[in-house]
Amino acid sequence: MGAHDISIFGLIIGYLLLLIPVAIAWWLKIKIIKSTLIASLRMAVQLVLIGLFLEYLFKLNNPLVNISWLLVMIVVASFAMIRTSELKLKNFLLPAFASLSISTLLLLFIFNLVILDLDDIFDAKYLIAIGGMLLGNSLKADIIGATTFYKSIRRNEVRYHYLLGNGATAFEALLPHIREAFKNALDPFIASMATYGIVSLPGMMTGQILGGSSPLLAIKYQITIVAAIFVVTALSVILTILFSLRPSFDAAGMLNKDIFREKKSK
Amino acid sequence: MPHLLDIQNVHLKYNQKEILTDFNLSVDQGDKILISGISGSGKTSIFKLILGFIKADSGSILFKGNKADAQSFQRIRQLTAYIPQDLDFADGNVQAFLDQMMQIKANRSISKPDPLPLFREFMLEPDILNKNIEELSGGEKQRLALITGLLLQKEIYLLDEPGSALDHEARLRVIAHFTNFDKTLIVVAHDPDWLSISFAKHYELKNGAGWEHTI
């Protein structure tokens, strides 16, 4: 058993469907046509290459190679995360990498060893596929978390100074901003978690059902993976903020203003 | 005996403009100091220097005779009650805000005081405790900041334009409270009402330099 194959013709039709949003954008005169075309081309090329690469990787299934590839994924995710935020790579790449590594690896370990009880926890199928889901799904929240946090301090400098000037340590004065950032980062996930199953059939479940698994098995996977994604998200959001404090503040607790990258306005 | 705080030969530029030129100020325990001058003359910067929020371009800040580093700024901040001129100093419920200020580690040792006598003295309605800070008027916020500072029972009071949002009567009440004040008090104000307090030192900022008046 397995999913029904997609013919080349079907694939081309599927890809050409993208012309519908492009047409709408053209009609509304919104300048996203170029970026849509570039993004969809990148998507297609990356996926084809990664498909070929994963075929090879899964056949090889060498623990060391699998771990290395996972680390490459984490590095790319860290770059993507900082690039999308308005923060400078120089200050944030290392904190982002450290927090994504710790949270993803920890959860992968628990997932593969305890929840799935695999004989080989480095099996590419699980390590890379599950690792990718954990990373990909926590990235958006990490970006919201870090960006909200630093913008909130910059915007509310008076409040930050007020707390410091009345005896708070830098960490105490930062806590309200950490709370706000953490909440803002997790809110979208919590909202979408509540609609799973009815409004949205999450991708993993759809994939498993198409691949021939019973819906019940798919649901068991889905529940545990959603929980794992939530934990990775929460951990990586808070760790990214905590790890980035040192390079972003001076010893007197003052925000280093040149951590922000001025976004080019279109 | 070294001074509690010492600002020595400080030069400070802001947006290319020199706002403090060779500025000197020494503060002893229990001093009452008034710093006046037109707006934009660098008055607020003096507090920011003392609290370590900004760094002088040259010159030094001494705390008890030692050049202030990050740790001494932390120590200074534990001793200060800072009432900023900008009234966007907090948000949320007033009572929760007061509790939060008492919860700060450096402030936990003080016994939880009753804010209502100060509310009455500064002519604030007690039902403000249940309101959100965003709903308060400028004058109410300013008095709330002053009351909070007083409840914290600090050693050094840094008041930045403390009557600017108040009507005349409320301002006189505030000034009266600080008239027989036994803590170290530094007031930045351009308003002559404050001259009724007998300040030990009065600095007037003109063109960046501090001119000491003897009163």
PDB file of C-alpha atoms in Angstrom, chain B:
ATOM      1  CA  MET B   1      34.745  61.378  53.880  1.00  0.00           C
ATOM      2  CA  PRO B   2      33.922  60.814  50.190  1.00  0.00           C
ATOM      3  CA  HIS B   3      30.724  62.208  48.745  1.00  0.00           C
ATOM      4  CA  LEU B   4      27.774  59.893  48.240  1.00  0.00           C
ATOM      5  CA  LEU B   5      27.750  60.788  44.563  1.00  0.00           C
ATOM      6  CA  ASP B   6      30.145  62.838  42.555  1.00  0.00           C
ATOM      7  CA  ILE B   7      29.860  63.989  38.974  1.00  0.00           C
ATOM      8  CA  GLN B   8      33.265  65.188  37.865  1.00  0.00           C
ATOM      9  CA  ASN B   9      34.152  67.170  34.738  1.00  0.00           C
ATOM     10  CA  VAL B  10      31.463  65.502  32.683  1.00  0.00           C
ATOM     11  CA  HIS B  11      31.052  66.285  29.019  1.00  0.00           C
ATOM     12  CA  LEU B  12      28.047  64.887  27.236  1.00  0.00           C
ATOM     13  CA  LYS B  13      26.939  65.219  23.651  1.00  0.00           C
ATOM     14  CA  TYR B  14      23.516  64.362  22.318  1.00  0.00           C
ATOM     15  CA  ASN B  15      22.814  64.494  18.582  1.00  0.00           C
ATOM     16  CA  GLN B  16      26.092  66.360  17.967  1.00  0.00           C
ATOM     17  CA  LYS B  17      25.074  69.052  20.443  1.00  0.00           C
ATOM     18  CA  GLU B  18      27.048  69.403  23.622  1.00  0.00           C
ATOM     19  CA  ILE B  19      24.488  69.420  26.435  1.00  0.00           C
ATOM     20  CA  LEU B  20      26.847  69.153  29.399  1.00  0.00           C
ATOM     21  CA  THR B  21      30.179  70.947  29.419  1.00  0.00           C
ATOM     22  CA  ASP B  22      32.598  70.246  32.212  1.00  0.00           C
ATOM     23  CA  PHE B  23      29.707  69.630  34.583  1.00  0.00           C
ATOM     24  CA  ASN B  24      30.425  69.019  38.275  1.00  0.00           C
ATOM     25  CA  LEU B  25      28.063  68.097  41.070  1.00  0.00           C
ATOM     26  CA  SER B  26      28.643  66.477  44.426  1.00  0.00           C
ATOM     27  CA  VAL B  27      25.906  64.964  46.526  1.00  0.00           C
ATOM     28  CA  ASP B  28      26.158  64.192  50.235  1.00  0.00           C
ATOM     29  CA  GLN B  29      23.781  62.134  52.327  1.00  0.00           C
ATOM     30  CA  GLY B  30      20.719  64.219  53.171  1.00  0.00           C
ATOM     31  CA  ASP B  31      21.502  66.944  50.619  1.00  0.00           C
ATOM     32  CA  LYS B  32      18.711  68.823  48.948  1.00  0.00           C
ATOM     33  CA  ILE B  33      19.698  69.856  45.467  1.00  0.00           C
ATOM     34  CA  LEU B  34      17.724  71.726  42.841  1.00  0.00           C
ATOM     35  CA  ILE B  35      18.791  71.638  39.222  1.00  0.00           C
ATOM     36  CA  SER B  36      17.030  74.147  37.026  1.00  0.00           C
ATOM     37  CA  GLY B  37      17.376  75.406  33.501  1.00  0.00           C
ATOM     38  CA  ILE B  38      15.374  75.653  30.306  1.00  0.00           C
ATOM     39  CA  SER B  39      14.171  72.447  28.668  1.00  0.00           C
ATOM     40  CA  GLY B  40      16.770  70.747  26.547  1.00  0.00           C
ATOM     41  CA  SER B  41      19.503  72.009  28.832  1.00  0.00           C
ATOM     42  CA  GLY B  42      20.498  68.489  29.884  1.00  0.00           C
ATOM     43  CA  LYS B  43      18.759  68.312  33.249  1.00  0.00           C
ATOM     44  CA  THR B  44      17.292  64.859  32.649  1.00  0.00           C
ATOM     45  CA  SER B  45      20.664  63.590  31.412  1.00  0.00           C
ATOM     46  CA  ILE B  46      22.121  64.183  34.872  1.00  0.00           C
ATOM     47  CA  PHE B  47      19.762  61.572  36.349  1.00  0.00           C
ATOM     48  CA  LYS B  48      20.473  59.216  33.487  1.00  0.00           C
ATOM     49  CA  LEU B  49      24.198  59.580  34.169  1.00  0.00           C
ATOM     50  CA  ILE B  50      23.738  58.905  37.882  1.00  0.00           C
ATOM     51  CA  LEU B  51      21.646  55.792  37.143  1.00  0.00           C
ATOM     52  CA  GLY B  52      24.030  54.472  34.489  1.00  0.00           C
ATOM     53  CA  PHE B  53      21.471  54.750  31.666  1.00  0.00           C
ATOM     54  CA  ILE B  54      23.869  56.785  29.574  1.00  0.00           C
ATOM     55  CA  LYS B  55      27.623  57.167  29.552  1.00  0.00           C
ATOM     56  CA  ALA B  56      29.421  60.482  29.656  1.00  0.00           C
ATOM     57  CA  ASP B  57      31.687  61.248  26.705  1.00  0.00           C
ATOM     58  CA  SER B  58      34.345  62.170  29.236  1.00  0.00           C
ATOM     59  CA  GLY B  59      34.580  62.763  32.959  1.00  0.00           C
ATOM     60  CA  SER B  60      33.456  60.407  35.679  1.00  0.00           C
ATOM     61  CA  ILE B  61      30.703  59.435  38.066  1.00  0.00           C
ATOM     62  CA  LEU B  62      31.883  58.475  41.544  1.00  0.00           C
ATOM     63  CA  PHE B  63      29.840  56.496  44.058  1.00  0.00           C
ATOM     64  CA  LYS B  64      31.162  56.790  47.627  1.00  0.00           C
ATOM     65  CA  GLY B  65      34.520  57.851  46.252  1.00  0.00           C
ATOM     66  CA  ASN B  66      34.935  55.054  43.720  1.00  0.00           C
ATOM     67  CA  LYS B  67      34.520  55.327  40.005  1.00  0.00           C
ATOM     68  CA  ALA B  68      31.116  53.846  39.241  1.00  0.00           C
ATOM     69  CA  ASP B  69      31.054  50.576  37.308  1.00  0.00           C
ATOM     70  CA  ALA B  70      28.104  48.365  36.358  1.00  0.00           C
ATOM     71  CA  GLN B  71      27.923  46.975  39.882  1.00  0.00           C
ATOM     72  CA  SER B  72      27.899  50.344  41.588  1.00  0.00           C
ATOM     73  CA  PHE B  73      25.155  51.515  39.237  1.00  0.00           C
ATOM     74  CA  GLN B  74      23.190  48.488  40.391  1.00  0.00           C
ATOM     75  CA  ARG B  75      23.884  49.548  43.978  1.00  0.00           C
ATOM     76  CA  ILE B  76      22.887  53.154  43.282  1.00  0.00           C
ATOM     77  CA  ARG B  77      19.630  52.004  41.669  1.00  0.00           C
ATOM     78  CA  GLN B  78      18.779  50.040  44.789  1.00  0.00           C
ATOM     79  CA  LEU B  79      19.094  53.250  46.800  1.00  0.00           C
ATOM     80  CA  THR B  80      17.128  55.487  44.470  1.00  0.00           C
ATOM     81  CA  ALA B  81      13.517  56.300  43.916  1.00  0.00           C
ATOM     82  CA  TYR B  82      13.391  57.613  40.366  1.00  0.00           C
ATOM     83  CA  ILE B  83      10.399  59.627  39.215  1.00  0.00           C
ATOM     84  CA  PRO B  84      10.806  60.253  35.487  1.00  0.00           C
ATOM     85  CA  GLN B  85       9.357  63.211  33.666  1.00  0.00           C
ATOM     86  CA  ASP B  86       7.871  60.945  31.007  1.00  0.00           C
ATOM     87  CA  LEU B  87       4.672  59.562  32.509  1.00  0.00           C
ATOM     88  CA  ASP B  88       4.560  56.378  30.451  1.00  0.00           C
ATOM     89  CA  PHE B  89       6.351  54.614  33.291  1.00  0.00           C
ATOM     90  CA  ALA B  90       4.003  51.651  33.728  1.00  0.00           C
ATOM     91  CA  ASP B  91       0.731  50.118  32.593  1.00  0.00           C
ATOM     92  CA  GLY B  92      -1.955  47.846  33.978  1.00  0.00           C
ATOM     93  CA  ASN B  93      -3.884  47.920  37.220  1.00  0.00           C
ATOM     94  CA  VAL B  94      -2.657  50.466  39.800  1.00  0.00           C
ATOM     95  CA  GLN B  95      -2.800  48.110  42.787  1.00  0.00           C
ATOM     96  CA  ALA B  96      -1.001  45.405  40.779  1.00  0.00           C
ATOM     97  CA  PHE B  97       1.622  47.967  39.803  1.00  0.00           C
ATOM     98  CA  LEU B  98       2.223  48.937  43.457  1.00  0.00           C
ATOM     99  CA  ASP B  99       2.467  45.250  44.408  1.00  0.00           C
ATOM    100  CA  GLN B 100       4.919  44.667  41.568  1.00  0.00           C
ATOM    101  CA  MET B 101       7.143  47.504  42.771  1.00  0.00           C
ATOM    102  CA  MET B 102       7.144  46.043  46.287  1.00  0.00           C
ATOM    103  CA  GLN B 103       7.963  42.607  44.863  1.00  0.00           C
ATOM    104  CA  ILE B 104      11.260  43.799  43.408  1.00  0.00           C
ATOM    105  CA  LYS B 105      13.970  42.007  45.369  1.00  0.00           C
ATOM    106  CA  ALA B 106      15.693  45.195  46.496  1.00  0.00           C
ATOM    107  CA  ASN B 107      12.381  46.525  47.838  1.00  0.00           C
ATOM    108  CA  ARG B 108      11.115  43.432  49.629  1.00  0.00           C
ATOM    109  CA  SER B 109      12.679  44.241  52.992  1.00  0.00           C
ATOM    110  CA  ILE B 110      10.381  47.201  53.575  1.00  0.00           C
ATOM    111  CA  SER B 111       7.150  46.569  55.428  1.00  0.00           C
ATOM    112  CA  LYS B 112       4.167  46.877  53.171  1.00  0.00           C
ATOM    113  CA  PRO B 113       2.915  50.404  53.805  1.00  0.00           C
ATOM    114  CA  ASP B 114      -0.608  51.734  53.412  1.00  0.00           C
ATOM    115  CA  PRO B 115      -0.743  54.022  50.363  1.00  0.00           C
ATOM    116  CA  LEU B 116      -4.001  55.741  51.347  1.00  0.00           C
ATOM    117  CA  PRO B 117      -2.574  58.469  53.651  1.00  0.00           C
ATOM    118  CA  LEU B 118      -0.326  59.604  50.781  1.00  0.00           C
ATOM    119  CA  PHE B 119      -3.270  59.409  48.382  1.00  0.00           C
ATOM    120  CA  ARG B 120      -5.170  61.781  50.673  1.00  0.00           C
ATOM    121  CA  GLU B 121      -2.196  64.083  51.141  1.00  0.00           C
ATOM    122  CA  PHE B 122      -1.661  64.407  47.389  1.00  0.00           C
ATOM    123  CA  MET B 123      -5.414  64.674  46.731  1.00  0.00           C
ATOM    124  CA  LEU B 124      -5.813  61.408  44.817  1.00  0.00           C
ATOM    125  CA  GLU B 125      -9.062  59.446  44.989  1.00  0.00           C
ATOM    126  CA  PRO B 126      -8.576  56.010  46.605  1.00  0.00           C
ATOM    127  CA  ASP B 127     -10.646  54.329  43.856  1.00  0.00           C
ATOM    128  CA  ILE B 128      -7.685  54.944  41.550  1.00  0.00           C
ATOM    129  CA  LEU B 129      -6.222  51.774  43.041  1.00  0.00           C
ATOM    130  CA  ASN B 130      -8.728  49.756  41.005  1.00  0.00           C
ATOM    131  CA  LYS B 131      -8.153  51.626  37.772  1.00  0.00           C
ATOM    132  CA  ASN B 132      -5.708  51.003  34.977  1.00  0.00           C
ATOM    133  CA  ILE B 133      -2.757  53.345  34.748  1.00  0.00           C
ATOM    134  CA  GLU B 134      -3.633  54.056  31.096  1.00  0.00           C
ATOM    135  CA  GLU B 135      -6.944  55.593  32.254  1.00  0.00           C
ATOM    136  CA  LEU B 136      -5.301  58.073  34.634  1.00  0.00           C
ATOM    137  CA  SER B 137      -4.703  61.711  33.758  1.00  0.00           C
ATOM    138  CA  GLY B 138      -1.161  63.034  33.544  1.00  0.00           C
ATOM    139  CA  GLY B 139      -1.455  64.656  36.955  1.00  0.00           C
ATOM    140  CA  GLU B 140      -2.756  61.442  38.515  1.00  0.00           C
ATOM    141  CA  LYS B 141       0.053  59.424  36.979  1.00  0.00           C
ATOM    142  CA  GLN B 142       2.639  61.868  38.239  1.00  0.00           C
ATOM    143  CA  ARG B 143       1.277  61.720  41.776  1.00  0.00           C
ATOM    144  CA  LEU B 144       1.121  57.925  41.564  1.00  0.00           C
ATOM    145  CA  ALA B 145       4.813  57.879  40.635  1.00  0.00           C
ATOM    146  CA  LEU B 146       5.644  60.191  43.562  1.00  0.00           C
ATOM    147  CA  ILE B 147       3.579  58.114  46.008  1.00  0.00           C
ATOM    148  CA  THR B 148       5.174  54.904  44.760  1.00  0.00           C
ATOM    149  CA  GLY B 149       8.609  56.406  45.267  1.00  0.00           C
ATOM    150  CA  LEU B 150       7.730  57.472  48.797  1.00  0.00           C
ATOM    151  CA  LEU B 151       6.277  54.049  49.646  1.00  0.00           C
ATOM    152  CA  LEU B 152       9.547  52.453  48.591  1.00  0.00           C
ATOM    153  CA  GLN B 153      11.331  54.359  51.383  1.00  0.00           C
ATOM    154  CA  LYS B 154      14.551  54.887  49.478  1.00  0.00           C
ATOM    155  CA  GLU B 155      17.684  56.802  50.462  1.00  0.00           C
ATOM    156  CA  ILE B 156      18.008  58.978  47.376  1.00  0.00           C
ATOM    157  CA  TYR B 157      15.106  60.655  45.574  1.00  0.00           C
ATOM    158  CA  LEU B 158      15.549  61.670  41.953  1.00  0.00           C
ATOM    159  CA  LEU B 159      12.564  63.771  40.888  1.00  0.00           C
ATOM    160  CA  ASP B 160      12.434  64.836  37.258  1.00  0.00           C
ATOM    161  CA  GLU B 161      10.018  67.769  36.797  1.00  0.00           C
ATOM    162  CA  PRO B 162       7.833  66.371  39.597  1.00  0.00           C
ATOM    163  CA  GLY B 163       5.110  69.010  39.389  1.00  0.00           C
ATOM    164  CA  SER B 164       4.936  69.520  35.647  1.00  0.00           C
ATOM    165  CA  ALA B 165       1.577  67.778  35.170  1.00  0.00           C
ATOM    166  CA  LEU B 166      -0.004  69.047  38.400  1.00  0.00           C
ATOM    167  CA  ASP B 167      -2.278  71.982  39.055  1.00  0.00           C
ATOM    168  CA  HIS B 168      -1.022  74.644  41.424  1.00  0.00           C
ATOM    169  CA  GLU B 169      -2.632  73.289  44.578  1.00  0.00           C
ATOM    170  CA  ALA B 170      -1.510  69.704  44.044  1.00  0.00           C
ATOM    171  CA  ARG B 171       1.969  70.939  43.260  1.00  0.00           C
ATOM    172  CA  LEU B 172       2.117  72.891  46.526  1.00  0.00           C
ATOM    173  CA  ARG B 173       1.043  69.742  48.413  1.00  0.00           C
ATOM    174  CA  VAL B 174       3.860  67.796  46.810  1.00  0.00           C
ATOM    175  CA  ILE B 175       6.390  70.536  47.532  1.00  0.00           C
ATOM    176  CA  ALA B 176       5.152  70.726  51.129  1.00  0.00           C
ATOM    177  CA  HIS B 177       5.758  67.005  51.532  1.00  0.00           C
ATOM    178  CA  PHE B 178       9.367  67.331  50.419  1.00  0.00           C
ATOM    179  CA  THR B 179      10.029  70.474  52.454  1.00  0.00           C
ATOM    180  CA  ASN B 180      10.958  68.663  55.634  1.00  0.00           C
ATOM    181  CA  PHE B 181      12.259  65.579  53.928  1.00  0.00           C
ATOM    182  CA  ASP B 182      15.110  63.765  55.641  1.00  0.00           C
ATOM    183  CA  LYS B 183      16.334  61.772  52.618  1.00  0.00           C
ATOM    184  CA  THR B 184      18.735  62.844  49.908  1.00  0.00           C
ATOM    185  CA  LEU B 185      16.719  64.772  47.360  1.00  0.00           C
ATOM    186  CA  ILE B 186      17.654  65.922  43.889  1.00  0.00           C
ATOM    187  CA  VAL B 187      14.953  67.791  42.006  1.00  0.00           C
ATOM    188  CA  VAL B 188      15.114  68.745  38.380  1.00  0.00           C
ATOM    189  CA  ALA B 189      12.591  71.518  37.755  1.00  0.00           C
ATOM    190  CA  HIS B 190      12.244  74.733  35.834  1.00  0.00           C
ATOM    191  CA  ASP B 191       9.293  75.802  37.934  1.00  0.00           C
ATOM    192  CA  PRO B 192      10.045  78.512  40.565  1.00  0.00           C
ATOM    193  CA  ASP B 193       7.551  77.029  43.061  1.00  0.00           C
ATOM    194  CA  TRP B 194      10.251  74.589  44.100  1.00  0.00           C
ATOM    195  CA  LEU B 195      12.473  77.418  45.325  1.00  0.00           C
ATOM    196  CA  SER B 196      10.313  77.577  48.461  1.00  0.00           C
ATOM    197  CA  ILE B 197      12.144  74.488  49.725  1.00  0.00           C
ATOM    198  CA  SER B 198      15.475  75.404  51.260  1.00  0.00           C
ATOM    199  CA  PHE B 199      17.787  73.568  48.911  1.00  0.00           C
ATOM    200  CA  ALA B 200      21.393  73.270  50.026  1.00  0.00           C
ATOM    201  CA  LYS B 201      22.566  73.633  46.456  1.00  0.00           C
ATOM    202  CA  HIS B 202      20.966  75.093  43.404  1.00  0.00           C
ATOM    203  CA  TYR B 203      22.471  74.474  39.996  1.00  0.00           C
ATOM    204  CA  GLU B 204      21.293  76.308  36.998  1.00  0.00           C
ATOM    205  CA  LEU B 205      22.180  74.800  33.658  1.00  0.00           C
ATOM    206  CA  LYS B 206      23.131  77.262  30.960  1.00  0.00           C
ATOM    207  CA  ASN B 207      24.836  76.308  27.745  1.00  0.00           C
ATOM    208  CA  GLY B 208      25.810  72.955  29.162  1.00  0.00           C
ATOM    209  CA  ALA B 209      27.673  74.159  32.215  1.00  0.00           C
ATOM    210  CA  GLY B 210      26.280  74.129  35.738  1.00  0.00           C
ATOM    211  CA  TRP B 211      26.238  77.420  37.605  1.00  0.00           C
ATOM    212  CA  GLU B 212      26.005  77.027  41.277  1.00  0.00           C
ATOM    213  CA  HIS B 213      23.800  79.475  43.111  1.00  0.00           C
ATOM    214  CA  THR B 214      24.100  79.907  46.793  1.00  0.00           C
ATOM    215  CA  ILE B 215      20.729  80.258  48.346  1.00  0.00           C
TER     216      ILE B 215
END
